[in-house]
Amino acid sequence: MVLCQGGEAAAVPAAGGKEPEVLLSREDSAGAGMGQPCLCPAPGVEAVGAEERRVGGCCSGFLSVAGTEKKAACPGLGLFYTLLSAFLFSVASLFLKKIEDVHSVEVSAFRCVFQMAFVLPGLIYYKTGFLGPKGKRIFLFFRGFLGSSAMILLYYAFQVMPLADATVITFSSPVFTSLLAWIFLKEKYSIWDLLFTLFAITGVVLIARPPFLFGSNVTGIEGSYTDHLKGTIAAITSAVSAALTLVILRKVGKSVHYFLSIWYYAVIGLIGCVIALFVMNEWRLPYCGKDRVLLILIGLLGLGGQIFLTKALQIEKAGPVAIMKTMDVVFAFILQILFLNHLPTWWTVGGALCVVASSSGTAIRKWRQSLKKAKQNEI
């Protein structure tokens, strides 16, 4: 199974010694956490079935699977890890809003440095090399380019528009994934997928509130409407880039180690950020100690959120995890009200309900399809 939330990927070791699953985080979304969950069967990877082996756990007792005894996972622990991951991502997004004198591209560069430091030991341990198979390098390059672009655009959206609005828009990524997989991978696109797509588009329109539909007096936005519109475009483009990243990962399949995929994301993202910063003449160290501390915390919280999300998928099925990930939106609304003193409008609430409903519907539908396929494989 694949869980996407932005463009950055990490692996989830599958139970029972199967090939690892691919986890897509919001930070490609966004190191700060940011993005929108989706479930899709990874090529060649069987869905988790009724006799799935669970790893990890805190409860006593044993579960007999295929003649072996393993500890049973604590009920609800995976969902708790997901909740904790969503909270860490949301706090990282809040800190991004609090940074005053650092451009979003520079924040992205720092995030890439953290990612490289995390992945490098894994590359050395697994002896994967740094370039990957020759036939897959072009896919890895575009994976890195699109994934890092999704992260940069998401960071920019967080800085220029309300936190909840940007978070909700990026949750439309699963819907775009279904559409793009139909176009490029020739996967099935049903009437349900079309319905979820229309729901997501409706939610984005309610949040963006274009003047030709809602008039020139748009209320409840943060700053000028021009910045709000720029942030909306950036968030939508981030969601589409994250969806394209997932399509590429599904195209590559299991032929490339997941650490190598993350490595390309971090390296290409860092190079692109540095070039962009020099072109824009925005590269500088933060002036005050507060911004420097926030930069470090954003990197640590983003990494912590990714780790807990990975642990959640190790001991819980991807379907419930994807649904629980919608708590990202809830935390974004709460933090925006408590710490940014910005009350969301009813338009934003309505848009959030549309987008969350569409992404959750997509996740549930893909989950049920994978379970049905798993049962057929058992027979």
Tab-separated table of C-alpha atoms in Angstrom:
chain	number	residue	atom	x	y	z
A	1	MET	CA	0.000	0.000	0.000
A	2	VAL	CA	1.059	3.582	-0.496
A	3	LEU	CA	0.223	6.442	1.773
A	4	CYS	CA	0.925	9.838	0.293
A	5	GLN	CA	1.093	13.135	1.877
A	6	GLY	CA	3.297	15.357	-0.098
A	7	GLY	CA	6.303	14.467	-2.106
A	8	GLU	CA	8.816	13.028	0.341
A	9	ALA	CA	8.979	9.281	0.585
A	10	ALA	CA	10.014	6.906	3.292
A	11	ALA	CA	9.521	3.216	3.576
A	12	VAL	CA	7.331	1.164	5.783
A	13	PRO	CA	8.669	-2.314	6.354
A	14	ALA	CA	5.900	-4.669	5.444
A	15	ALA	CA	4.871	-7.380	7.798
A	16	GLY	CA	6.006	-10.924	7.402
A	17	GLY	CA	9.164	-10.064	5.499
A	18	LYS	CA	7.366	-8.712	2.442
A	19	GLU	CA	8.813	-5.901	0.396
A	20	PRO	CA	8.608	-2.502	2.085
A	21	GLU	CA	5.696	-0.217	1.484
A	22	VAL	CA	6.231	3.332	0.289
A	23	LEU	CA	5.212	6.160	2.549
A	24	LEU	CA	4.795	9.609	1.126
A	25	SER	CA	4.903	12.431	3.598
A	26	ARG	CA	3.394	15.821	3.576
A	27	GLU	CA	6.658	17.499	3.567
A	28	ASP	CA	7.451	17.123	0.192
A	29	SER	CA	5.251	18.536	1.518
A	30	ALA	CA	6.617	19.814	3.683
A	31	GLY	CA	8.976	19.085	6.075
A	32	ALA	CA	7.032	21.170	8.126
A	33	GLY	CA	4.896	18.878	8.235
A	34	MET	CA	2.631	19.808	5.678
A	35	GLY	CA	-0.255	17.708	3.044
A	36	GLN	CA	-3.427	14.987	2.148
A	37	PRO	CA	-3.421	11.197	2.460
A	38	CYS	CA	-4.068	8.647	-0.243
A	39	LEU	CA	-3.996	4.899	-0.522
A	40	CYS	CA	-2.926	3.060	-3.616
A	41	PRO	CA	-1.707	-0.490	-4.163
A	42	ALA	CA	2.004	-0.388	-4.880
A	43	PRO	CA	3.087	-2.327	-7.946
A	44	GLY	CA	3.848	-5.926	-7.136
A	45	VAL	CA	3.066	-5.521	-3.461
A	46	GLU	CA	0.167	-7.541	-2.101
A	47	ALA	CA	-2.233	-5.757	0.166
A	48	VAL	CA	-2.271	-6.534	3.795
A	49	GLY	CA	-4.667	-9.415	4.393
A	50	ALA	CA	-6.404	-11.020	7.276
A	51	GLU	CA	-3.304	-12.896	8.350
A	52	GLU	CA	-1.066	-9.858	8.210
A	53	ARG	CA	1.876	-10.028	10.575
A	54	ARG	CA	2.184	-7.066	12.875
A	55	VAL	CA	5.481	-5.685	14.075
A	56	GLY	CA	6.130	-3.690	17.213
A	57	GLY	CA	3.632	-3.401	20.035
A	58	CYS	CA	3.402	-2.751	23.742
A	59	CYS	CA	0.920	-5.316	24.979
A	60	SER	CA	1.673	-8.708	26.343
A	61	GLY	CA	0.380	-11.856	24.701
A	62	PHE	CA	1.220	-13.697	21.536
A	63	LEU	CA	-0.279	-14.014	18.101
A	64	SER	CA	0.257	-17.203	16.161
A	65	VAL	CA	0.866	-16.535	12.462
A	66	ALA	CA	2.010	-19.193	9.984
A	67	GLY	CA	3.200	-21.379	12.823
A	68	THR	CA	5.317	-18.705	14.510
A	69	GLU	CA	4.618	-16.757	17.681
A	70	LYS	CA	4.874	-12.956	17.649
A	71	LYS	CA	3.847	-10.310	20.134
A	72	ALA	CA	0.499	-8.708	19.378
A	73	ALA	CA	0.469	-4.962	18.805
A	74	CYS	CA	-1.259	-2.836	21.407
A	75	PRO	CA	-4.760	-2.013	20.094
A	76	GLY	CA	-4.913	1.558	18.859
A	77	LEU	CA	-1.173	2.179	19.137
A	78	GLY	CA	-0.818	2.718	15.393
A	79	LEU	CA	-3.625	5.272	15.402
A	80	PHE	CA	-2.022	7.031	18.363
A	81	TYR	CA	1.260	7.247	16.436
A	82	THR	CA	-0.676	8.724	13.495
A	83	LEU	CA	-2.304	11.296	15.757
A	84	LEU	CA	1.070	12.221	17.227
A	85	SER	CA	2.548	12.497	13.723
A	86	ALA	CA	-0.250	14.838	12.625
A	87	PHE	CA	0.304	16.987	15.704
A	88	LEU	CA	4.061	17.280	15.106
A	89	PHE	CA	3.533	18.192	11.442
A	90	SER	CA	0.973	20.836	12.416
A	91	VAL	CA	3.220	22.386	15.077
A	92	ALA	CA	6.052	22.533	12.541
A	93	SER	CA	3.686	24.382	10.192
A	94	LEU	CA	2.807	26.810	12.984
A	95	PHE	CA	6.508	27.517	13.611
A	96	LEU	CA	6.895	28.215	9.902
A	97	LYS	CA	4.215	30.890	10.214
A	98	LYS	CA	6.088	32.383	13.169
A	99	ILE	CA	9.369	32.816	11.275
A	100	GLU	CA	9.711	36.478	10.295
A	101	ASP	CA	12.852	37.042	8.232
A	102	VAL	CA	13.481	33.737	6.441
A	103	HIS	CA	12.209	33.017	2.943
A	104	SER	CA	10.248	29.797	2.421
A	105	VAL	CA	12.898	28.545	-0.024
A	106	GLU	CA	15.589	28.913	2.617
A	107	VAL	CA	13.458	27.007	5.120
A	108	SER	CA	13.147	24.262	2.503
A	109	ALA	CA	16.933	24.186	2.121
A	110	PHE	CA	17.373	23.611	5.857
A	111	ARG	CA	14.746	20.856	5.695
A	112	CYS	CA	16.682	19.134	2.898
A	113	VAL	CA	19.864	19.232	4.991
A	114	PHE	CA	18.053	17.453	7.837
A	115	GLN	CA	16.732	14.880	5.392
A	116	MET	CA	20.188	14.185	3.942
A	117	ALA	CA	21.644	13.722	7.410
A	118	PHE	CA	18.905	11.203	8.198
A	119	VAL	CA	19.190	9.206	4.964
A	120	LEU	CA	22.980	9.096	4.473
A	121	PRO	CA	23.641	6.431	7.153
A	122	GLY	CA	20.928	4.262	5.569
A	123	LEU	CA	22.539	4.511	2.134
A	124	ILE	CA	25.873	3.447	3.585
A	125	TYR	CA	24.356	0.608	5.613
A	126	TYR	CA	22.327	-0.859	2.722
A	127	LYS	CA	25.122	-0.209	0.172
A	128	THR	CA	22.692	1.205	-2.372
A	129	GLY	CA	25.117	3.693	-3.925
A	130	PHE	CA	24.202	7.304	-4.578
A	131	LEU	CA	22.959	7.254	-8.190
A	132	GLY	CA	20.755	4.186	-8.488
A	133	PRO	CA	20.191	1.859	-11.481
A	134	LYS	CA	20.948	3.498	-14.842
A	135	GLY	CA	17.491	2.900	-16.262
A	136	LYS	CA	15.808	4.471	-13.230
A	137	ARG	CA	17.876	7.619	-12.770
A	138	ILE	CA	15.632	9.806	-14.901
A	139	PHE	CA	12.636	8.762	-12.794
A	140	LEU	CA	14.577	9.420	-9.603
A	141	PHE	CA	15.554	12.858	-10.881
A	142	PHE	CA	11.945	13.835	-11.572
A	143	ARG	CA	10.897	12.292	-8.265
A	144	GLY	CA	13.412	14.519	-6.509
A	145	PHE	CA	12.530	17.609	-8.527
A	146	LEU	CA	8.759	17.280	-8.127
A	147	GLY	CA	8.978	16.231	-4.484
A	148	SER	CA	11.181	19.156	-3.488
A	149	SER	CA	9.041	21.533	-5.544
A	150	ALA	CA	5.975	20.343	-3.638
A	151	MET	CA	7.721	21.083	-0.349
A	152	ILE	CA	8.881	24.571	-1.386
A	153	LEU	CA	5.463	25.544	-2.724
A	154	LEU	CA	3.753	24.270	0.390
A	155	TYR	CA	6.089	26.261	2.638
A	156	TYR	CA	5.345	29.365	0.591
A	157	ALA	CA	1.600	28.747	0.888
A	158	PHE	CA	1.914	28.449	4.667
A	159	GLN	CA	3.675	31.792	4.850
A	160	VAL	CA	1.232	33.844	2.767
A	161	MET	CA	-2.191	32.362	3.552
A	162	PRO	CA	-4.034	31.024	6.626
A	163	LEU	CA	-2.569	27.836	8.040
A	164	ALA	CA	-5.845	25.900	7.871
A	165	ASP	CA	-6.538	26.964	4.270
A	166	ALA	CA	-3.156	25.757	2.990
A	167	THR	CA	-3.416	22.490	4.923
A	168	VAL	CA	-6.876	21.745	3.543
A	169	ILE	CA	-5.873	22.411	-0.069
A	170	THR	CA	-2.898	20.078	0.131
A	171	PHE	CA	-5.241	17.331	1.332
A	172	SER	CA	-6.592	17.178	-2.214
A	173	SER	CA	-3.424	15.363	-3.317
A	174	PRO	CA	-4.969	11.831	-3.192
A	175	VAL	CA	-7.682	12.891	-5.617
A	176	PHE	CA	-5.110	14.215	-8.079
A	177	THR	CA	-3.159	10.978	-7.671
A	178	SER	CA	-6.111	8.902	-8.889
A	179	LEU	CA	-6.575	11.183	-11.903
A	180	LEU	CA	-2.879	11.240	-12.855
A	181	ALA	CA	-2.526	7.473	-12.363
A	182	TRP	CA	-5.405	7.048	-14.820
A	183	ILE	CA	-3.665	9.322	-17.350
A	184	PHE	CA	-0.079	8.042	-17.068
A	185	LEU	CA	-0.380	4.517	-15.652
A	186	LYS	CA	-3.684	3.555	-17.311
A	187	GLU	CA	-5.188	2.655	-13.937
A	188	LYS	CA	-8.943	2.406	-13.539
A	189	TYR	CA	-10.759	5.697	-12.963
A	190	SER	CA	-14.351	5.128	-11.882
A	191	ILE	CA	-17.348	7.371	-11.437
A	192	TRP	CA	-16.537	7.453	-7.716
A	193	ASP	CA	-13.086	8.870	-8.469
A	194	LEU	CA	-14.699	11.563	-10.631
A	195	LEU	CA	-17.128	12.399	-7.826
A	196	PHE	CA	-14.293	12.710	-5.292
A	197	THR	CA	-12.385	14.933	-7.722
A	198	LEU	CA	-15.365	17.266	-8.093
A	199	PHE	CA	-15.772	17.401	-4.304
A	200	ALA	CA	-12.105	18.347	-3.882
A	201	ILE	CA	-12.318	21.055	-6.562
A	202	THR	CA	-15.434	22.450	-4.885
A	203	GLY	CA	-13.588	22.620	-1.557
A	204	VAL	CA	-10.628	24.443	-3.105
A	205	VAL	CA	-12.969	26.973	-4.774
A	206	LEU	CA	-14.695	27.656	-1.448
A	207	ILE	CA	-11.325	28.360	0.165
A	208	ALA	CA	-9.888	30.436	-2.692
A	209	ARG	CA	-13.157	32.349	-3.227
A	210	PRO	CA	-12.296	33.834	-6.629
A	211	PRO	CA	-13.782	37.322	-7.132
A	212	PHE	CA	-15.629	36.362	-10.325
A	213	LEU	CA	-17.752	33.992	-8.200
A	214	PHE	CA	-17.766	35.651	-4.776
A	215	GLY	CA	-17.435	39.331	-5.668
A	216	SER	CA	-14.605	41.766	-5.008
A	217	ASN	CA	-15.131	42.081	-1.229
A	218	VAL	CA	-13.567	38.840	-0.010
A	219	THR	CA	-13.437	38.674	3.796
A	220	GLY	CA	-11.649	36.396	6.258
A	221	ILE	CA	-8.360	36.191	4.392
A	222	GLU	CA	-4.879	36.803	5.772
A	223	GLY	CA	-3.201	39.889	4.284
A	224	SER	CA	-4.086	40.957	0.744
A	225	TYR	CA	-6.230	38.912	-1.615
A	226	THR	CA	-3.303	38.846	-4.069
A	227	ASP	CA	-1.176	36.963	-1.519
A	228	HIS	CA	-4.125	34.704	-0.728
A	229	LEU	CA	-4.509	33.858	-4.410
A	230	LYS	CA	-0.765	33.252	-4.812
A	231	GLY	CA	-0.821	30.963	-1.774
A	232	THR	CA	-3.810	29.068	-3.151
A	233	ILE	CA	-2.076	28.521	-6.500
A	234	ALA	CA	1.094	27.407	-4.690
A	235	ALA	CA	-0.851	24.951	-2.485
A	236	ILE	CA	-2.699	23.460	-5.472
A	237	THR	CA	0.540	23.115	-7.439
A	238	SER	CA	2.137	21.496	-4.394
A	239	ALA	CA	-0.688	18.953	-4.200
A	240	VAL	CA	-0.365	18.157	-7.915
A	241	SER	CA	3.435	17.842	-7.648
A	242	ALA	CA	3.056	15.499	-4.688
A	243	ALA	CA	0.564	13.422	-6.687
A	244	LEU	CA	2.974	13.251	-9.649
A	245	THR	CA	5.708	12.157	-7.243
A	246	LEU	CA	3.577	9.258	-6.075
A	247	VAL	CA	2.795	8.245	-9.661
A	248	ILE	CA	6.548	8.151	-10.393
A	249	LEU	CA	7.196	6.077	-7.279
A	250	ARG	CA	4.539	3.598	-8.386
A	251	LYS	CA	6.109	3.495	-11.851
A	252	VAL	CA	9.526	2.726	-10.374
A	253	GLY	CA	8.048	0.122	-8.022
A	254	LYS	CA	10.416	-1.950	-5.900
A	255	SER	CA	13.402	-1.677	-8.238
A	256	VAL	CA	14.870	1.261	-6.287
A	257	HIS	CA	15.556	1.286	-2.553
A	258	TYR	CA	13.389	3.765	-0.691
A	259	PHE	CA	16.400	5.439	0.957
A	260	LEU	CA	17.776	6.234	-2.488
A	261	SER	CA	14.465	7.828	-3.449
A	262	ILE	CA	14.574	10.088	-0.386
A	263	TRP	CA	18.228	10.892	-1.110
A	264	TYR	CA	17.348	12.229	-4.562
A	265	TYR	CA	14.578	14.300	-3.036
A	266	ALA	CA	16.920	15.888	-0.495
A	267	VAL	CA	19.914	16.464	-2.791
A	268	ILE	CA	17.979	17.877	-5.757
A	269	GLY	CA	15.853	19.927	-3.391
A	270	LEU	CA	18.914	21.422	-1.696
A	271	ILE	CA	20.604	22.250	-5.018
A	272	GLY	CA	17.450	23.837	-6.366
A	273	CYS	CA	16.892	25.845	-3.186
A	274	VAL	CA	20.458	27.183	-3.132
A	275	ILE	CA	20.288	28.230	-6.814
A	276	ALA	CA	16.905	29.896	-6.310
A	277	LEU	CA	18.092	31.751	-3.208
A	278	PHE	CA	21.112	33.213	-4.988
A	279	VAL	CA	19.013	34.205	-7.999
A	280	MET	CA	16.477	35.941	-5.729
A	281	ASN	CA	19.260	37.297	-3.505
A	282	GLU	CA	17.465	35.897	-0.466
A	283	TRP	CA	20.211	33.724	1.046
A	284	ARG	CA	21.088	34.918	4.528
A	285	LEU	CA	21.299	33.630	8.056
A	286	PRO	CA	18.344	34.503	10.275
A	287	TYR	CA	18.928	37.756	12.093
A	288	CYS	CA	17.645	36.749	15.495
A	289	GLY	CA	18.071	33.697	17.666
A	290	LYS	CA	14.348	32.962	17.631
A	291	ASP	CA	14.231	32.296	13.893
A	292	ARG	CA	17.296	30.058	14.098
A	293	VAL	CA	15.698	27.998	16.841
A	294	LEU	CA	12.463	27.729	14.860
A	295	LEU	CA	14.362	26.495	11.794
A	296	ILE	CA	15.929	23.701	13.831
A	297	LEU	CA	12.600	22.822	15.432
A	298	ILE	CA	10.883	22.673	12.030
A	299	GLY	CA	13.465	20.155	10.836
A	300	LEU	CA	13.236	18.056	14.008
A	301	LEU	CA	9.435	18.097	14.184
A	302	GLY	CA	9.121	17.219	10.500
A	303	LEU	CA	11.505	14.313	10.966
A	304	GLY	CA	9.691	13.194	14.131
A	305	GLY	CA	6.341	13.327	12.365
A	306	GLN	CA	7.720	11.176	9.553
A	307	ILE	CA	9.105	8.599	11.990
A	308	PHE	CA	5.825	8.245	13.901
A	309	LEU	CA	3.868	7.963	10.665
A	310	THR	CA	6.210	5.192	9.545
A	311	LYS	CA	5.810	3.393	12.889
A	312	ALA	CA	2.032	3.726	12.606
A	313	LEU	CA	2.007	1.932	9.259
A	314	GLN	CA	4.222	-0.816	10.659
A	315	ILE	CA	1.591	-1.882	13.163
A	316	GLU	CA	-1.682	-0.639	11.653
A	317	LYS	CA	-3.397	-1.054	8.300
A	318	ALA	CA	-2.977	1.875	5.961
A	319	GLY	CA	-6.728	2.559	5.658
A	320	PRO	CA	-7.347	3.600	9.285
A	321	VAL	CA	-4.064	5.522	9.266
A	322	ALA	CA	-5.154	7.499	6.202
A	323	ILE	CA	-8.436	8.408	7.870
A	324	MET	CA	-6.716	9.431	11.097
A	325	LYS	CA	-4.391	11.672	9.077
A	326	THR	CA	-7.320	14.015	8.551
A	327	MET	CA	-6.542	15.217	12.080
A	328	ASP	CA	-3.925	17.390	10.332
A	329	VAL	CA	-6.802	19.645	9.324
A	330	VAL	CA	-8.302	19.691	12.823
A	331	PHE	CA	-4.966	20.600	14.421
A	332	ALA	CA	-4.400	23.297	11.789
A	333	PHE	CA	-7.732	24.943	12.671
A	334	ILE	CA	-7.039	24.723	16.424
A	335	LEU	CA	-3.503	26.120	16.211
A	336	GLN	CA	-4.599	28.886	13.869
A	337	ILE	CA	-7.280	30.008	16.324
A	338	LEU	CA	-5.184	29.689	19.500
A	339	PHE	CA	-1.801	31.040	18.376
A	340	LEU	CA	-2.462	33.095	15.239
A	341	ASN	CA	-5.739	34.703	16.388
A	342	HIS	CA	-7.332	34.029	13.027
A	343	LEU	CA	-10.863	32.631	13.025
A	344	PRO	CA	-11.672	30.554	9.911
A	345	THR	CA	-14.677	31.605	7.867
A	346	TRP	CA	-17.627	29.357	7.134
A	347	TRP	CA	-16.381	29.199	3.544
A	348	THR	CA	-13.135	27.674	4.781
A	349	VAL	CA	-14.996	25.205	7.002
A	350	GLY	CA	-17.210	24.164	4.093
A	351	GLY	CA	-14.196	23.785	1.817
A	352	ALA	CA	-12.420	21.718	4.452
A	353	LEU	CA	-15.385	19.352	4.732
A	354	CYS	CA	-15.467	18.876	0.952
A	355	VAL	CA	-11.735	18.191	0.628
A	356	VAL	CA	-11.533	15.912	3.687
A	357	ALA	CA	-14.598	13.985	2.499
A	358	SER	CA	-13.078	13.472	-0.954
A	359	SER	CA	-9.648	12.399	0.331
A	360	SER	CA	-11.180	10.114	2.972
A	361	GLY	CA	-13.519	8.599	0.395
A	362	THR	CA	-10.589	7.931	-1.918
A	363	ALA	CA	-8.625	6.314	0.913
A	364	ILE	CA	-11.520	4.109	2.043
A	365	ARG	CA	-12.296	2.998	-1.502
A	366	LYS	CA	-8.665	2.062	-2.255
A	367	TRP	CA	-8.407	0.277	1.097
A	368	ARG	CA	-11.481	-1.834	0.426
A	369	GLN	CA	-10.198	-2.681	-3.040
A	370	SER	CA	-6.858	-3.826	-1.642
A	371	LEU	CA	-8.531	-5.967	1.039
A	372	LYS	CA	-10.746	-7.568	-1.610
A	373	LYS	CA	-7.708	-8.284	-3.753
A	374	ALA	CA	-5.881	-9.774	-0.750
A	375	LYS	CA	-8.773	-12.153	-0.062
A	376	GLN	CA	-8.766	-13.257	-3.706
A	377	ASN	CA	-5.025	-13.940	-3.510
A	378	GLU	CA	-5.552	-16.065	-0.393
A	379	ILE	CA	-8.097	-18.178	-2.230
